[in-house]
């Protein structure tokens, strides 16, 4: 019986050894696959780092472009505002000139053309023309 017990124990050890060898073989295949995936993962990480650096440079360039556009736009807005103010002043001055010319024309118009308006004497017409002229002098800064 001692031989059968020894044979059973050795058979059991042999089966366990075969299972251990099979498991080691399976584990080796998984480790090889993991190492291959590790190389692939390292390559992917390297590509991600490269792409990230390119994106950071592009973002830096975009920030610089935005700053330049903002500066240019600010200058353009300031210039447009100044031009708008200048045009407002010129329009106001044009209105003043037109009003003065209207007064001069009304003063110089013969009494026959002024059918709806009261008749203006030549003295009054001269006074209106002189007033328009004086007003022009005041607006241009030439009056004392």
Short mmCIF file of C-alpha atoms in Angstrom, two decimals:
data_model
loop_
_atom_site.label_atom_id
_atom_site.label_comp_id
_atom_site.label_asym_id
_atom_site.label_seq_id
_atom_site.Cartn_x
_atom_site.Cartn_y
_atom_site.Cartn_z
CA UNK A 1 0.00 0.00 0.00
CA UNK A 2 2.81 2.33 0.55
CA UNK A 3 3.72 2.03 -3.11
CA UNK A 4 0.21 2.98 -4.22
CA UNK A 5 0.08 5.85 -1.80
CA UNK A 6 3.43 7.07 -3.12
CA UNK A 7 2.26 6.57 -6.70
CA UNK A 8 -0.96 8.53 -6.03
CA UNK A 9 0.98 11.33 -4.37
CA UNK A 10 3.49 11.44 -7.23
CA UNK A 11 0.67 11.34 -9.78
CA UNK A 12 -1.02 14.18 -7.95
CA UNK A 13 2.25 16.14 -7.93
CA UNK A 14 2.71 15.41 -11.67
CA UNK A 15 -0.81 16.67 -12.45
CA UNK A 16 -0.23 19.78 -10.35
CA UNK A 17 3.12 20.29 -12.11
CA UNK A 18 1.44 19.99 -15.52
CA UNK A 19 -1.24 22.50 -14.43
CA UNK A 20 1.50 24.83 -13.15
CA UNK A 21 3.40 24.53 -16.48
CA UNK A 22 0.17 25.26 -18.42
CA UNK A 23 -0.58 28.23 -16.23
CA UNK A 24 2.99 29.54 -16.62
CA UNK A 25 2.71 29.14 -20.41
CA UNK A 26 -0.61 31.08 -20.38
CA UNK A 27 0.89 33.73 -18.10
CA UNK A 28 3.92 34.04 -20.41
CA UNK A 29 1.63 34.66 -23.43
CA UNK A 30 -0.24 37.34 -21.49
CA UNK A 31 3.03 38.98 -20.41
CA UNK A 32 4.27 39.02 -24.04
CA UNK A 33 1.01 40.61 -25.12
CA UNK A 34 1.27 43.13 -22.27
CA UNK A 35 4.83 44.02 -23.31
CA UNK A 36 3.68 44.50 -26.91
CA UNK A 37 0.82 46.68 -25.67
CA UNK A 38 3.31 48.58 -23.52
CA UNK A 39 5.36 49.48 -26.60
CA UNK A 40 2.19 50.50 -28.43
CA UNK A 41 1.10 52.54 -25.41
CA UNK A 42 4.51 54.26 -25.24
CA UNK A 43 4.25 55.14 -28.93
CA UNK A 44 0.73 56.49 -28.38
CA UNK A 45 1.88 58.55 -25.41
CA UNK A 46 4.79 59.92 -27.46
CA UNK A 47 2.38 60.93 -30.23
CA UNK A 48 0.06 62.55 -27.68
CA UNK A 49 2.94 64.56 -26.23
CA UNK A 50 3.95 65.72 -29.71
CA UNK A 51 0.38 66.67 -30.61
CA UNK A 52 -0.02 68.48 -27.28
CA UNK A 53 3.12 70.53 -27.91
CA UNK A 54 1.90 71.43 -31.40
CA UNK A 55 -1.50 72.44 -29.96
CA UNK A 56 0.16 74.58 -27.27
CA UNK A 57 2.22 76.38 -29.91
CA UNK A 58 -0.91 76.89 -32.01
CA UNK A 59 -2.78 78.27 -28.99
CA UNK A 60 0.12 80.64 -28.29
CA UNK A 61 -0.01 81.82 -31.91
CA UNK A 62 -3.76 82.29 -31.67
CA UNK A 63 -3.39 84.31 -28.47
CA UNK A 64 -0.83 86.54 -30.16
CA UNK A 65 -3.12 86.96 -33.16
CA UNK A 66 -6.05 87.82 -30.89
CA UNK A 67 -3.93 90.44 -29.10
CA UNK A 68 -2.88 91.98 -32.41
CA UNK A 69 -6.44 91.99 -33.72
CA UNK A 70 -7.67 93.51 -30.46
CA UNK A 71 -5.04 96.25 -30.65
CA UNK A 72 -5.81 96.94 -34.31
CA UNK A 73 -9.54 96.91 -33.65
CA UNK A 74 -9.11 99.29 -30.72
CA UNK A 75 -7.14 101.68 -32.89
CA UNK A 76 -9.71 101.39 -35.68
CA UNK A 77 -12.56 102.06 -33.26
CA UNK A 78 -10.75 105.09 -31.83
CA UNK A 79 -10.08 106.35 -35.35
CA UNK A 80 -13.71 105.78 -36.37
CA UNK A 81 -14.91 107.59 -33.25
CA UNK A 82 -12.64 110.54 -33.98
CA UNK A 83 -13.82 110.59 -37.61
CA UNK A 84 -17.44 110.43 -36.47
CA UNK A 85 -16.90 113.41 -34.16
CA UNK A 86 -15.16 115.30 -36.96
CA UNK A 87 -18.04 114.54 -39.32
CA UNK A 88 -20.58 115.67 -36.70
CA UNK A 89 -18.73 118.97 -36.36
CA UNK A 90 -18.59 119.40 -40.14
CA UNK A 91 -22.30 118.60 -40.45
CA UNK A 92 -23.12 121.12 -37.75
CA UNK A 93 -20.97 123.73 -39.48
CA UNK A 94 -22.66 122.85 -42.80
CA UNK A 95 -26.05 123.36 -41.17
CA UNK A 96 -24.89 126.75 -39.87
CA UNK A 97 -23.62 127.74 -43.31
CA UNK A 98 -26.91 126.62 -44.90
CA UNK A 99 -28.92 128.56 -42.31
CA UNK A 100 -26.81 131.69 -42.90
CA UNK A 101 -27.10 131.31 -46.67
CA UNK A 102 -30.87 130.92 -46.30
CA UNK A 103 -30.97 134.15 -44.33
CA UNK A 104 -28.86 135.92 -46.96
CA UNK A 105 -31.01 134.58 -49.79
CA UNK A 106 -34.18 135.56 -47.94
CA UNK A 107 -32.74 139.01 -47.31
CA UNK A 108 -31.64 139.46 -50.92
CA UNK A 109 -34.87 138.13 -52.45
CA UNK A 110 -36.88 140.86 -54.18
CA UNK A 111 -40.19 141.66 -52.57
CA UNK A 112 -42.12 140.35 -55.61
CA UNK A 113 -40.87 136.78 -55.00
CA UNK A 114 -41.92 136.87 -51.36
CA UNK A 115 -45.62 136.38 -51.87
CA UNK A 116 -46.47 134.64 -48.59
CA UNK A 117 -43.92 136.44 -46.47
CA UNK A 118 -44.16 140.04 -45.30
CA UNK A 119 -42.32 142.51 -47.50
CA UNK A 120 -38.81 143.23 -46.22
CA UNK A 121 -37.36 146.64 -46.75
CA UNK A 122 -33.89 146.96 -48.28
CA UNK A 123 -32.59 148.25 -44.96
CA UNK A 124 -33.96 145.21 -43.18
CA UNK A 125 -32.46 142.90 -45.84
CA UNK A 126 -29.07 144.55 -45.36
CA UNK A 127 -29.40 144.16 -41.60
CA UNK A 128 -30.24 140.43 -41.97
CA UNK A 129 -27.26 139.94 -44.29
CA UNK A 130 -25.00 141.77 -41.85
CA UNK A 131 -26.33 139.63 -38.99
CA UNK A 132 -25.66 136.42 -40.95
CA UNK A 133 -22.17 137.65 -41.77
CA UNK A 134 -21.49 138.53 -38.12
CA UNK A 135 -22.75 135.13 -37.01
CA UNK A 136 -20.39 133.49 -39.48
CA UNK A 137 -17.53 135.51 -38.04
CA UNK A 138 -18.46 134.46 -34.51
CA UNK A 139 -18.54 130.74 -35.44
CA UNK A 140 -15.21 130.87 -37.20
CA UNK A 141 -13.62 132.69 -34.24
CA UNK A 142 -12.84 135.87 -36.13
CA UNK A 143 -15.22 138.12 -34.19
CA UNK A 144 -13.75 140.38 -31.49
#
